[in-house]
Tab-separated table of C-alpha atoms in Angstrom:
chain	number	residue	atom	x	y	z
O	1	MET	CA	-13.222	-32.963	15.997
O	2	PRO	CA	-15.024	-29.666	16.617
O	3	TYR	CA	-16.608	-27.933	13.634
O	4	ILE	CA	-17.687	-24.318	13.123
O	5	LEU	CA	-20.555	-23.249	10.853
O	6	ALA	CA	-19.951	-19.865	9.209
O	7	LEU	CA	-22.949	-17.994	7.775
O	8	ASP	CA	-21.814	-15.587	5.038
O	9	GLN	CA	-24.749	-13.354	4.074
O	10	GLY	CA	-23.693	-11.351	1.004
O	11	THR	CA	-25.289	-8.794	-1.276
O	12	SER	CA	-26.375	-11.213	-3.985
O	13	SER	CA	-26.266	-14.619	-2.274
O	14	SER	CA	-26.182	-16.400	1.061
O	15	ARG	CA	-23.494	-18.997	1.751
O	16	SER	CA	-22.745	-21.364	4.582
O	17	ILE	CA	-19.358	-23.022	5.097
O	18	VAL	CA	-18.378	-25.706	7.600
O	19	PHE	CA	-14.781	-25.411	8.861
O	20	ASP	CA	-12.860	-27.898	10.958
O	21	GLU	CA	-10.453	-27.010	13.772
O	22	THR	CA	-7.548	-26.625	11.323
O	23	GLY	CA	-9.450	-23.936	9.372
O	24	ARG	CA	-10.047	-26.332	6.460
O	25	ILE	CA	-13.288	-26.120	4.468
O	26	VAL	CA	-15.318	-29.311	4.957
O	27	ALA	CA	-18.394	-28.350	2.921
O	28	GLN	CA	-20.206	-25.291	1.620
O	29	ALA	CA	-23.516	-24.315	0.042
O	30	GLN	CA	-24.719	-21.156	-1.667
O	31	ARG	CA	-28.065	-19.706	-2.771
O	32	GLU	CA	-28.785	-16.488	-4.680
O	33	PHE	CA	-31.771	-14.308	-3.813
O	34	ARG	CA	-33.818	-11.585	-5.461
O	35	GLN	CA	-32.584	-8.023	-5.980
O	36	ILE	CA	-35.301	-5.347	-5.824
O	37	PHE	CA	-34.991	-1.991	-7.629
O	38	PRO	CA	-38.127	0.080	-6.861
O	39	GLN	CA	-36.787	3.120	-8.746
O	40	PRO	CA	-33.429	4.412	-10.047
O	41	GLY	CA	-30.855	4.608	-7.271
O	42	TRP	CA	-32.928	2.471	-4.871
O	43	VAL	CA	-31.866	-1.077	-3.955
O	44	GLU	CA	-33.775	-3.364	-1.592
O	45	HIS	CA	-33.851	-6.945	-0.342
O	46	ASP	CA	-36.775	-8.892	1.082
O	47	PRO	CA	-35.744	-9.620	4.715
O	48	ASP	CA	-37.432	-13.013	4.522
O	49	ASP	CA	-35.279	-13.889	1.499
O	50	LEU	CA	-32.133	-13.083	3.485
O	51	TRP	CA	-33.205	-15.355	6.333
O	52	THR	CA	-34.679	-18.286	4.389
O	53	SER	CA	-31.771	-18.455	1.931
O	54	GLN	CA	-29.263	-18.368	4.783
O	55	LEU	CA	-31.066	-21.063	6.761
O	56	ALA	CA	-31.390	-23.271	3.668
O	57	THR	CA	-27.661	-23.084	2.936
O	58	ALA	CA	-26.842	-23.863	6.566
O	59	HIS	CA	-28.857	-27.094	6.372
O	60	ALA	CA	-27.377	-27.904	2.962
O	61	ALA	CA	-23.775	-27.397	4.138
O	62	LEU	CA	-24.337	-29.662	7.136
O	63	ALA	CA	-25.820	-32.348	4.886
O	64	LEU	CA	-22.925	-32.101	2.416
O	65	ALA	CA	-20.463	-32.400	5.304
O	66	GLY	CA	-22.266	-35.470	6.633
O	67	LEU	CA	-22.713	-33.730	9.988
O	68	THR	CA	-25.579	-32.903	12.308
O	69	ALA	CA	-26.057	-29.852	14.494
O	70	ARG	CA	-24.642	-31.826	17.437
O	71	ASP	CA	-21.271	-31.799	15.663
O	72	ILE	CA	-21.206	-27.985	15.459
O	73	THR	CA	-19.477	-26.202	18.323
O	74	ALA	CA	-20.538	-22.697	17.317
O	75	ILE	CA	-21.928	-20.498	14.562
O	76	GLY	CA	-20.223	-17.364	13.228
O	77	ILE	CA	-21.972	-14.710	11.149
O	78	THR	CA	-20.473	-12.363	8.556
O	79	ASN	CA	-22.582	-10.092	6.442
O	80	GLN	CA	-23.036	-7.397	3.834
O	81	ARG	CA	-22.526	-4.228	5.819
O	82	GLU	CA	-24.716	-1.105	6.181
O	83	THR	CA	-27.885	-2.761	4.822
O	84	THR	CA	-30.680	-1.580	7.114
O	85	LEU	CA	-33.735	-3.371	8.548
O	86	LEU	CA	-36.525	-2.358	10.913
O	87	TRP	CA	-38.938	-4.866	12.461
O	88	ASN	CA	-41.605	-5.258	15.121
O	89	ARG	CA	-40.269	-6.689	18.373
O	90	ARG	CA	-43.473	-8.554	19.222
O	91	THR	CA	-44.295	-10.126	15.858
O	92	GLY	CA	-40.776	-10.232	14.375
O	93	ARG	CA	-42.179	-8.914	11.077
O	94	PRO	CA	-40.243	-6.328	9.049
O	95	LEU	CA	-41.937	-2.978	8.448
O	96	HIS	CA	-40.310	-2.585	5.021
O	97	ASN	CA	-37.828	-4.236	2.713
O	98	ALA	CA	-34.186	-4.004	3.764
O	99	ILE	CA	-32.512	-0.896	2.312
O	100	VAL	CA	-29.256	-2.137	0.787
O	101	TRP	CA	-25.868	-0.469	1.272
O	102	GLN	CA	-25.821	0.466	-2.437
O	103	ASP	CA	-29.036	2.498	-2.096
O	104	ARG	CA	-28.738	6.273	-2.691
O	105	ARG	CA	-32.201	7.511	-1.658
O	106	THR	CA	-30.937	9.402	1.407
O	107	GLU	CA	-28.497	11.674	-0.456
O	108	PRO	CA	-30.759	14.752	0.161
O	109	LEU	CA	-30.526	14.161	3.916
O	110	CYS	CA	-26.754	13.657	3.671
O	111	ALA	CA	-26.457	16.894	1.671
O	112	GLU	CA	-28.398	18.652	4.432
O	113	LEU	CA	-25.991	17.353	7.087
O	114	ARG	CA	-23.017	18.481	5.022
O	115	ALA	CA	-24.586	21.903	4.444
O	116	GLN	CA	-25.016	22.266	8.207
O	117	GLY	CA	-21.240	21.858	8.549
O	118	LEU	CA	-21.526	18.583	10.456
O	119	ALA	CA	-19.261	16.422	8.293
O	120	GLU	CA	-16.123	17.078	10.346
O	121	ALA	CA	-17.803	16.368	13.691
O	122	ILE	CA	-19.438	13.215	12.336
O	123	GLY	CA	-16.094	12.010	10.972
O	124	ALA	CA	-14.374	12.716	14.292
O	125	THR	CA	-16.873	10.525	16.153
O	126	THR	CA	-17.709	7.780	13.675
O	127	GLY	CA	-14.644	7.673	11.401
O	128	LEU	CA	-16.957	7.904	8.374
O	129	VAL	CA	-17.795	10.390	5.666
O	130	VAL	CA	-21.382	11.633	5.398
O	131	ASP	CA	-22.810	9.409	2.684
O	132	PRO	CA	-26.005	7.404	1.958
O	133	TYR	CA	-23.769	4.291	2.014
O	134	PHE	CA	-24.105	4.093	5.806
O	135	SER	CA	-27.077	2.913	7.858
O	136	GLY	CA	-28.053	5.941	9.937
O	137	THR	CA	-29.788	7.956	7.252
O	138	LYS	CA	-31.471	4.801	5.924
O	139	LEU	CA	-32.970	4.214	9.376
O	140	ARG	CA	-34.133	7.825	9.534
O	141	TRP	CA	-35.837	7.359	6.133
O	142	LEU	CA	-37.690	4.274	7.391
O	143	LEU	CA	-38.869	6.069	10.528
O	144	ASP	CA	-40.089	9.044	8.487
O	145	GLU	CA	-41.565	7.310	5.448
O	146	VAL	CA	-43.147	4.069	6.710
O	147	PRO	CA	-46.622	4.900	8.079
O	148	GLY	CA	-46.734	4.579	11.864
O	149	ALA	CA	-43.062	3.662	12.194
O	150	ARG	CA	-41.918	6.669	14.206
O	151	ALA	CA	-44.765	6.453	16.691
O	152	ALA	CA	-44.173	2.711	17.135
O	153	ALA	CA	-40.435	3.301	17.617
O	154	GLU	CA	-41.088	5.921	20.270
O	155	ARG	CA	-43.297	3.397	22.097
O	156	GLY	CA	-40.341	0.965	22.115
O	157	GLU	CA	-42.041	-1.501	19.766
O	158	LEU	CA	-39.441	-1.590	16.960
O	159	ALA	CA	-35.955	-3.044	16.496
O	160	PHE	CA	-33.321	-1.765	14.060
O	161	GLY	CA	-30.456	-3.861	12.835
O	162	THR	CA	-27.975	-4.495	10.096
O	163	VAL	CA	-28.127	-7.953	8.500
O	164	ASP	CA	-26.114	-9.621	11.282
O	165	ALA	CA	-28.597	-8.455	13.915
O	166	TRP	CA	-31.550	-9.609	11.782
O	167	LEU	CA	-30.044	-13.098	11.377
O	168	LEU	CA	-29.233	-13.285	15.094
O	169	TRP	CA	-32.830	-12.338	15.950
O	170	GLN	CA	-34.132	-15.083	13.668
O	171	LEU	CA	-31.631	-17.684	14.874
O	172	THR	CA	-32.469	-17.057	18.536
O	173	GLY	CA	-36.229	-17.001	18.011
O	174	GLY	CA	-36.407	-13.278	18.764
O	175	ARG	CA	-34.676	-13.576	22.124
O	176	VAL	CA	-31.515	-11.605	21.280
O	177	HIS	CA	-31.267	-8.151	19.700
O	178	ALA	CA	-27.547	-7.436	19.353
O	179	THR	CA	-24.738	-6.570	16.963
O	180	ASP	CA	-20.951	-6.376	17.099
O	181	VAL	CA	-18.654	-3.368	17.059
O	182	SER	CA	-17.566	-3.817	13.426
O	183	ASN	CA	-21.143	-3.613	12.159
O	184	ALA	CA	-22.155	-0.863	14.591
O	185	ALA	CA	-19.211	1.153	13.278
O	186	ARG	CA	-20.830	1.259	9.818
O	187	THR	CA	-24.074	2.908	10.932
O	188	MET	CA	-22.848	6.520	11.323
O	189	LEU	CA	-24.445	6.337	14.795
O	190	PHE	CA	-21.534	4.799	16.725
O	191	ASP	CA	-18.649	6.377	18.628
O	192	ILE	CA	-15.816	4.086	17.544
O	193	GLY	CA	-13.433	5.439	20.180
O	194	ALA	CA	-15.766	4.742	23.090
O	195	ASN	CA	-17.470	1.632	21.600
O	196	ARG	CA	-20.986	2.957	22.253
O	197	TRP	CA	-23.911	4.521	20.450
O	198	ASP	CA	-23.469	8.285	20.137
O	199	ALA	CA	-26.218	10.405	21.686
O	200	ALA	CA	-25.357	13.433	19.549
O	201	MET	CA	-25.727	11.470	16.307
O	202	LEU	CA	-29.017	9.992	17.465
O	203	ALA	CA	-30.264	13.507	18.169
O	204	ARG	CA	-29.053	14.856	14.817
O	205	LEU	CA	-30.944	12.124	12.970
O	206	ASP	CA	-33.905	12.066	15.384
O	207	ILE	CA	-33.552	8.338	16.097
O	208	PRO	CA	-34.975	6.894	19.357
O	209	ALA	CA	-32.310	4.923	21.251
O	210	SER	CA	-34.884	2.227	22.016
O	211	VAL	CA	-34.603	0.796	18.478
O	212	LEU	CA	-30.866	0.085	18.767
O	213	PRO	CA	-29.304	-3.337	19.393
O	214	ALA	CA	-26.870	-4.082	22.205
O	215	VAL	CA	-23.235	-3.929	21.041
O	216	HIS	CA	-20.689	-6.617	21.928
O	217	PRO	CA	-17.162	-7.576	20.844
O	218	SER	CA	-17.053	-9.553	17.592
O	219	SER	CA	-15.945	-12.706	19.427
O	220	HIS	CA	-18.689	-13.190	22.002
O	221	VAL	CA	-21.423	-15.697	22.806
O	222	PHE	CA	-24.372	-13.618	21.625
O	223	GLY	CA	-26.982	-16.309	22.297
O	224	GLU	CA	-28.108	-19.785	21.286
O	225	THR	CA	-30.152	-20.865	18.306
O	226	ASP	CA	-33.756	-21.898	18.782
O	227	ALA	CA	-33.645	-25.700	19.120
O	228	ALA	CA	-36.399	-26.074	16.517
O	229	LEU	CA	-34.117	-24.778	13.743
O	230	PHE	CA	-31.420	-27.471	13.868
O	231	GLY	CA	-32.725	-29.982	16.415
O	232	VAL	CA	-30.396	-28.711	19.151
O	233	SER	CA	-29.304	-25.271	20.324
O	234	ILE	CA	-25.965	-23.997	18.974
O	235	PRO	CA	-24.081	-20.976	20.370
O	236	VAL	CA	-23.850	-17.992	18.034
O	237	ALA	CA	-20.412	-16.824	19.087
O	238	GLY	CA	-18.931	-14.625	16.353
O	239	MET	CA	-20.144	-11.712	14.225
O	240	ALA	CA	-18.347	-9.241	11.982
O	241	GLY	CA	-19.007	-7.200	8.859
O	242	ASP	CA	-17.618	-8.861	5.754
O	243	GLN	CA	-14.506	-6.741	5.210
O	244	GLN	CA	-13.475	-6.737	8.874
O	245	SER	CA	-14.142	-10.471	8.955
O	246	ALA	CA	-11.854	-10.966	5.953
O	247	LEU	CA	-9.147	-8.931	7.719
O	248	PHE	CA	-9.482	-11.274	10.705
O	249	GLY	CA	-9.562	-14.357	8.483
O	250	GLN	CA	-6.283	-13.207	6.942
O	251	ALA	CA	-4.765	-13.152	10.458
O	252	CYS	CA	-4.145	-9.398	10.162
O	253	PHE	CA	-4.250	-8.835	13.908
O	254	THR	CA	-1.512	-6.246	14.406
O	255	ALA	CA	-0.749	-2.751	13.189
O	256	GLY	CA	0.658	-2.577	9.672
O	257	LEU	CA	-0.875	-5.834	8.397
O	258	ALA	CA	-3.191	-5.290	5.426
O	259	LYS	CA	-5.420	-7.283	3.114
O	260	ASN	CA	-6.906	-6.497	-0.279
O	261	THR	CA	-9.988	-8.283	-1.578
O	262	TYR	CA	-9.956	-8.413	-5.387
O	263	GLY	CA	-13.589	-8.674	-6.392
O	264	THR	CA	-15.766	-6.570	-8.671
O	265	GLY	CA	-14.088	-3.699	-6.853
O	266	CYS	CA	-11.244	-3.893	-4.380
O	267	PHE	CA	-11.625	-3.447	-0.619
O	268	MET	CA	-8.406	-2.772	1.241
O	269	LEU	CA	-8.138	-2.687	5.029
O	270	MET	CA	-5.055	-2.104	7.136
O	271	HIS	CA	-5.049	-2.921	10.837
O	272	THR	CA	-3.816	-0.026	12.969
O	273	GLY	CA	-3.994	-1.738	16.361
O	274	THR	CA	-5.371	0.379	19.215
O	275	GLN	CA	-4.163	3.519	17.430
O	276	ARG	CA	-7.097	5.370	15.863
O	277	PRO	CA	-5.650	7.105	12.798
O	278	VAL	CA	-6.880	10.279	11.157
O	279	SER	CA	-6.818	10.014	7.375
O	280	HIS	CA	-5.591	12.869	5.220
O	281	ASN	CA	-6.176	10.849	2.048
O	282	GLY	CA	-9.941	10.369	2.064
O	283	LEU	CA	-9.825	6.947	3.733
O	284	LEU	CA	-12.302	5.742	6.329
O	285	THR	CA	-11.374	4.860	9.894
O	286	THR	CA	-13.413	1.896	11.073
O	287	SER	CA	-13.589	-0.544	13.965
O	288	ALA	CA	-11.729	-3.774	13.321
O	289	ALA	CA	-13.222	-7.058	14.530
O	290	GLN	CA	-12.572	-7.197	18.264
O	291	THR	CA	-12.089	-10.117	20.633
O	292	GLY	CA	-12.403	-8.052	23.808
O	293	PRO	CA	-13.541	-4.668	25.124
O	294	THR	CA	-10.524	-2.677	23.911
O	295	PRO	CA	-11.249	-0.742	20.690
O	296	GLU	CA	-9.160	-1.742	17.673
O	297	PHE	CA	-9.130	0.092	14.359
O	298	ALA	CA	-8.458	-0.194	10.659
O	299	LEU	CA	-8.051	2.168	7.747
O	300	GLU	CA	-10.315	1.290	4.823
O	301	GLY	CA	-10.465	2.331	1.201
O	302	SER	CA	-12.125	0.992	-1.912
O	303	VAL	CA	-11.402	0.789	-5.634
O	304	PHE	CA	-14.680	0.999	-7.559
O	305	ILE	CA	-13.620	-0.982	-10.641
O	306	GLY	CA	-11.348	-3.951	-10.005
O	307	GLY	CA	-12.272	-7.290	-11.541
O	308	ALA	CA	-15.162	-5.527	-13.297
O	309	VAL	CA	-12.655	-4.277	-15.866
O	310	VAL	CA	-12.223	-7.879	-17.028
O	311	GLN	CA	-16.004	-8.146	-17.407
O	312	TRP	CA	-15.865	-5.030	-19.598
O	313	LEU	CA	-13.195	-6.624	-21.791
O	314	ARG	CA	-15.579	-9.552	-22.246
O	315	ASP	CA	-18.958	-7.823	-22.533
O	316	GLY	CA	-18.081	-4.335	-23.750
O	317	LEU	CA	-15.054	-4.847	-25.979
O	318	ASN	CA	-15.724	-8.514	-26.862
O	319	ALA	CA	-11.968	-9.053	-26.536
O	320	ILE	CA	-12.379	-12.357	-24.671
O	321	ARG	CA	-15.106	-14.988	-24.479
O	322	GLY	CA	-14.619	-15.748	-20.791
O	323	SER	CA	-12.876	-14.044	-17.885
O	324	GLY	CA	-10.448	-16.957	-17.581
O	325	GLU	CA	-8.900	-16.040	-20.932
O	326	VAL	CA	-7.575	-12.663	-19.840
O	327	GLN	CA	-4.310	-13.870	-18.287
O	328	GLY	CA	-3.278	-15.798	-21.412
O	329	LEU	CA	-4.092	-12.837	-23.674
O	330	ALA	CA	-2.195	-10.419	-21.424
O	331	GLU	CA	0.809	-12.743	-21.189
O	332	SER	CA	1.041	-12.949	-24.997
O	333	VAL	CA	2.847	-9.569	-24.909
O	334	PRO	CA	5.851	-8.741	-22.714
O	335	ASP	CA	4.302	-5.525	-21.366
O	336	ALA	CA	1.470	-3.080	-22.039
O	337	GLY	CA	3.435	-1.324	-24.778
O	338	GLY	CA	3.012	2.088	-23.160
O	339	VAL	CA	-0.768	1.717	-22.888
O	340	VAL	CA	-2.369	2.817	-19.617
O	341	PHE	CA	-6.022	2.002	-18.913
O	342	VAL	CA	-7.847	4.048	-16.253
O	343	PRO	CA	-11.194	2.233	-15.711
O	344	ALA	CA	-13.060	5.164	-14.144
O	345	PHE	CA	-16.414	3.869	-15.366
O	346	THR	CA	-18.132	5.096	-12.189
O	347	GLY	CA	-15.608	7.736	-11.141
O	348	LEU	CA	-12.505	7.100	-9.044
O	349	GLY	CA	-12.579	6.015	-5.406
O	350	ALA	CA	-9.871	6.361	-2.772
O	351	PRO	CA	-7.442	8.027	-2.717
O	352	TYR	CA	-8.706	10.219	-5.585
O	353	TRP	CA	-12.437	10.628	-4.762
O	354	GLN	CA	-13.299	11.973	-8.189
O	355	PRO	CA	-16.911	10.965	-8.930
O	356	ASP	CA	-16.874	12.823	-12.267
O	357	ALA	CA	-13.787	11.059	-13.672
O	358	ARG	CA	-14.442	8.895	-16.732
O	359	GLY	CA	-12.555	5.939	-18.143
O	360	ALA	CA	-9.669	6.451	-20.533
O	361	ILE	CA	-7.139	4.380	-22.478
O	362	VAL	CA	-4.018	6.412	-23.206
O	363	GLY	CA	-0.705	5.698	-24.915
O	364	LEU	CA	-2.179	4.026	-28.003
O	365	SER	CA	-0.006	3.606	-31.108
O	366	ARG	CA	-0.229	1.817	-34.453
O	367	GLY	CA	1.488	-1.124	-32.774
O	368	THR	CA	-1.155	-1.450	-30.034
O	369	THR	CA	-3.119	-4.710	-30.055
O	370	VAL	CA	-5.999	-6.008	-28.017
O	371	ALA	CA	-3.428	-7.968	-26.001
O	372	HIS	CA	-1.779	-4.710	-24.901
O	373	ILE	CA	-5.171	-3.353	-23.854
O	374	ALA	CA	-5.932	-6.561	-21.942
O	375	ARG	CA	-2.616	-6.321	-20.118
O	376	ALA	CA	-3.205	-2.639	-19.341
O	377	ALA	CA	-6.660	-3.529	-18.013
O	378	LEU	CA	-5.205	-6.084	-15.600
O	379	GLU	CA	-2.455	-3.690	-14.600
O	380	SER	CA	-5.049	-1.012	-13.812
O	381	ILE	CA	-6.259	-3.108	-10.876
O	382	ALA	CA	-2.732	-3.160	-9.459
O	383	PHE	CA	-2.113	0.534	-10.154
O	384	GLN	CA	-5.277	1.561	-8.285
O	385	SER	CA	-4.516	-0.765	-5.384
O	386	THR	CA	-0.950	0.566	-5.184
O	387	ALA	CA	-2.145	4.170	-5.014
O	388	LEU	CA	-4.532	3.143	-2.254
O	389	LEU	CA	-1.947	1.234	-0.234
O	390	GLN	CA	0.572	4.060	-0.544
O	391	ALA	CA	-2.056	6.457	0.824
O	392	MET	CA	-2.747	4.056	3.694
O	393	SER	CA	0.919	3.798	4.557
O	394	ARG	CA	1.266	7.593	4.537
O	395	ASP	CA	-1.700	7.886	6.897
O	396	ALA	CA	-0.364	5.163	9.185
O	397	VAL	CA	3.106	6.687	9.456
O	398	ALA	CA	1.689	10.203	9.947
O	399	ASN	CA	-0.296	8.839	12.881
O	400	GLY	CA	2.761	7.239	14.466
O	401	GLY	CA	1.977	3.744	13.187
O	402	ALA	CA	3.750	1.294	10.939
O	403	ALA	CA	3.856	1.187	7.148
O	404	VAL	CA	2.646	-1.936	5.372
O	405	THR	CA	5.335	-4.613	4.969
O	406	GLU	CA	3.289	-7.193	3.036
O	407	LEU	CA	-0.137	-7.358	1.404
O	408	ARG	CA	-2.366	-10.388	1.977
O	409	VAL	CA	-4.822	-11.003	-0.841
O	410	ASP	CA	-8.118	-12.778	-1.422
O	411	GLY	CA	-11.119	-12.552	-3.750
O	412	GLY	CA	-11.699	-13.961	-7.227
O	413	ALA	CA	-9.025	-12.009	-9.109
O	414	CYS	CA	-6.245	-12.977	-6.692
O	415	VAL	CA	-5.905	-16.294	-8.556
O	416	ASN	CA	-4.401	-14.341	-11.489
O	417	ASN	CA	-0.649	-14.825	-11.117
O	418	LEU	CA	0.270	-12.109	-13.617
O	419	LEU	CA	-1.767	-9.553	-11.685
O	420	MET	CA	-0.363	-10.601	-8.314
O	421	GLN	CA	3.241	-10.460	-9.549
O	422	PHE	CA	2.700	-7.000	-11.042
O	423	GLN	CA	1.102	-5.907	-7.772
O	424	ALA	CA	4.184	-7.010	-5.835
O	425	ASP	CA	6.459	-5.256	-8.333
O	426	LEU	CA	4.630	-1.953	-8.012
O	427	LEU	CA	4.386	-2.092	-4.226
O	428	GLY	CA	7.922	-3.273	-3.614
O	429	ILE	CA	6.679	-5.610	-0.865
O	430	PRO	CA	5.569	-9.255	-0.896
O	431	VAL	CA	2.029	-10.075	-1.994
O	432	VAL	CA	0.830	-13.170	-0.157
O	433	ARG	CA	-1.982	-15.486	-1.237
O	434	PRO	CA	-3.241	-17.873	1.478
O	435	GLN	CA	-4.254	-21.489	1.024
O	436	VAL	CA	-7.809	-20.690	2.141
O	437	THR	CA	-9.083	-17.738	0.120
O	438	GLU	CA	-12.611	-17.857	1.638
O	439	THR	CA	-11.282	-15.501	4.271
O	440	THR	CA	-14.555	-13.677	4.983
O	441	ALA	CA	-16.281	-16.825	6.223
O	442	LEU	CA	-13.076	-18.048	7.862
O	443	GLY	CA	-12.875	-14.842	9.902
O	444	ALA	CA	-16.391	-15.419	11.254
O	445	ALA	CA	-15.460	-19.016	12.096
O	446	TYR	CA	-12.300	-17.895	13.890
O	447	LEU	CA	-14.244	-15.346	15.960
O	448	ALA	CA	-16.835	-17.947	16.962
O	449	GLY	CA	-14.182	-20.558	17.725
O	450	LEU	CA	-12.214	-18.197	19.947
O	451	ALA	CA	-15.315	-17.460	22.011
O	452	THR	CA	-16.072	-21.178	22.526
O	453	GLY	CA	-12.599	-22.578	23.141
O	454	VAL	CA	-11.951	-24.232	19.772
O	455	TRP	CA	-8.968	-21.897	19.540
O	456	HIS	CA	-7.393	-20.130	22.478
O	457	SER	CA	-5.461	-17.191	21.080
O	458	ARG	CA	-4.768	-15.104	18.019
O	459	ASP	CA	-1.245	-16.526	18.033
O	460	GLU	CA	-2.760	-19.961	17.461
O	461	LEU	CA	-4.694	-18.621	14.470
O	462	SER	CA	-1.635	-16.849	13.082
O	463	ALA	CA	0.260	-20.141	13.226
O	464	GLN	CA	-2.603	-21.867	11.420
O	465	TRP	CA	-2.748	-19.333	8.569
O	466	GLN	CA	-0.857	-20.844	5.636
O	467	VAL	CA	0.611	-19.370	2.486
O	468	GLU	CA	-0.280	-20.854	-0.892
O	469	ARG	CA	2.081	-18.558	-2.819
O	470	ARG	CA	4.236	-15.543	-2.036
O	471	PHE	CA	4.885	-13.080	-4.879
O	472	LEU	CA	8.152	-11.211	-4.336
O	473	PRO	CA	8.979	-7.952	-6.129
O	474	THR	CA	11.451	-8.409	-8.974
O	475	MET	CA	11.194	-4.968	-10.588
O	476	GLY	CA	13.667	-2.211	-9.766
O	477	ARG	CA	12.200	0.629	-7.705
O	478	ASP	CA	13.103	3.244	-10.331
O	479	ARG	CA	11.094	1.332	-12.933
O	480	ALA	CA	8.152	0.850	-10.547
O	481	GLU	CA	8.121	4.535	-9.655
O	482	ALA	CA	8.236	5.482	-13.344
O	483	LEU	CA	5.236	3.260	-14.036
O	484	MET	CA	3.306	4.805	-11.153
O	485	ALA	CA	4.154	8.284	-12.446
O	486	GLN	CA	2.833	7.216	-15.865
O	487	TRP	CA	-0.357	5.988	-14.172
O	488	GLU	CA	-0.819	9.279	-12.281
O	489	ARG	CA	-0.422	11.236	-15.542
O	490	ALA	CA	-3.136	9.095	-17.104
O	491	VAL	CA	-5.394	9.714	-14.080
O	492	ARG	CA	-4.924	13.477	-14.489
O	493	GLN	CA	-6.034	13.141	-18.110
O	494	THR	CA	-9.320	11.520	-17.011
O	495	LEU	CA	-9.932	14.453	-14.689
O	496	ALA	CA	-9.328	16.981	-17.463
O	497	THR	CA	-12.145	15.660	-19.648
């Protein structure tokens, strides 16, 4: 039986998962690594930590599976997106720590770009908003602030990459400097319509083209591992940023299919096919994982506080001892008793984009108990996700596409049945939880397997994707719309403070 090794390099840990040809998890290993905070608003990782932790988990997963490298048909990589690295091509040594996607140090440069009136043109080319989140301004900072970096870059001595490109460089012994379209699309340097680096953006940010990696489809044989790493060379045949990889792992291959990842926050992506939508609701347009040269797109939006609201119930309110208790507490009352919880602890994300909003609990009465607040907290995750999905559907239809007909879910909080049922009730469409919820790693495995003949088509993968539970809406639409109206009133109250 062929096996695929998926490397899942996240923000706080590296994981490796071995999948078999049915998409079943055979074994997995995980290792956390150090977070570096040089000053407020700055977040860094040691590039060596990213590589050594990922390599260690790869060896551990193979050992747990009872396999050797000769049993592995291909490797797929998925990664934290936007995190930026710069290294010397000859020595392979980084010039600086990786600047993590969460880092805000380049906001002054972003403000300058916005003040120059460039936001609209940048959005038209890259699909992104001008924000420190993305890689381009981080790379500019490295070139400007690391002594000798700009001169070395102009001599062609340096290589830039997001985490996928750094891992690929290490895996291939420095022979391959490449990325995929889904990661390139998160740099603010990439023309997502033409699938190429954008000369105008490079000029605006004064970035030499010589530092950039080659860009390939997400399903592609990028190179082979150095034989010294695993004892034999293995093709690296799939790469995608984590959220696009999860979309692929959920078999969302056609326009109108959407997934929501319920983690600390919520990341929602909707495939729009070859149609590149323009958002009128503050959503991002991004490249989806691609299996060929034709550009494919997705709408993306994020909820800042998803599962983190349960952590607040535990750590801030001391209402529960462990996160697993929240469903039982919430189910001890039939509803939220008129309580609405807007967890705008760090502002509100899409579709509101209100950074100054602050959290609020409204509708309290003498009859309110901590159980009502717990239920309202859970419901807040579904309310925010509903507002986001409704905005996505409006954008899709306005662009001549299809509205969402079902929502596929993954992430830690998707195991909460109460939350998933309420989500289906609010949306009025099925919410579908798959049997394999490690969809980010599975997407990378699928991409690698397609490129190496383990699987032959997306139809084959769609047939393999299996439902663990389907939550069907049971609430009347009038009631659901009334609840959403109540939620929107509560949101307006947070904006008035």
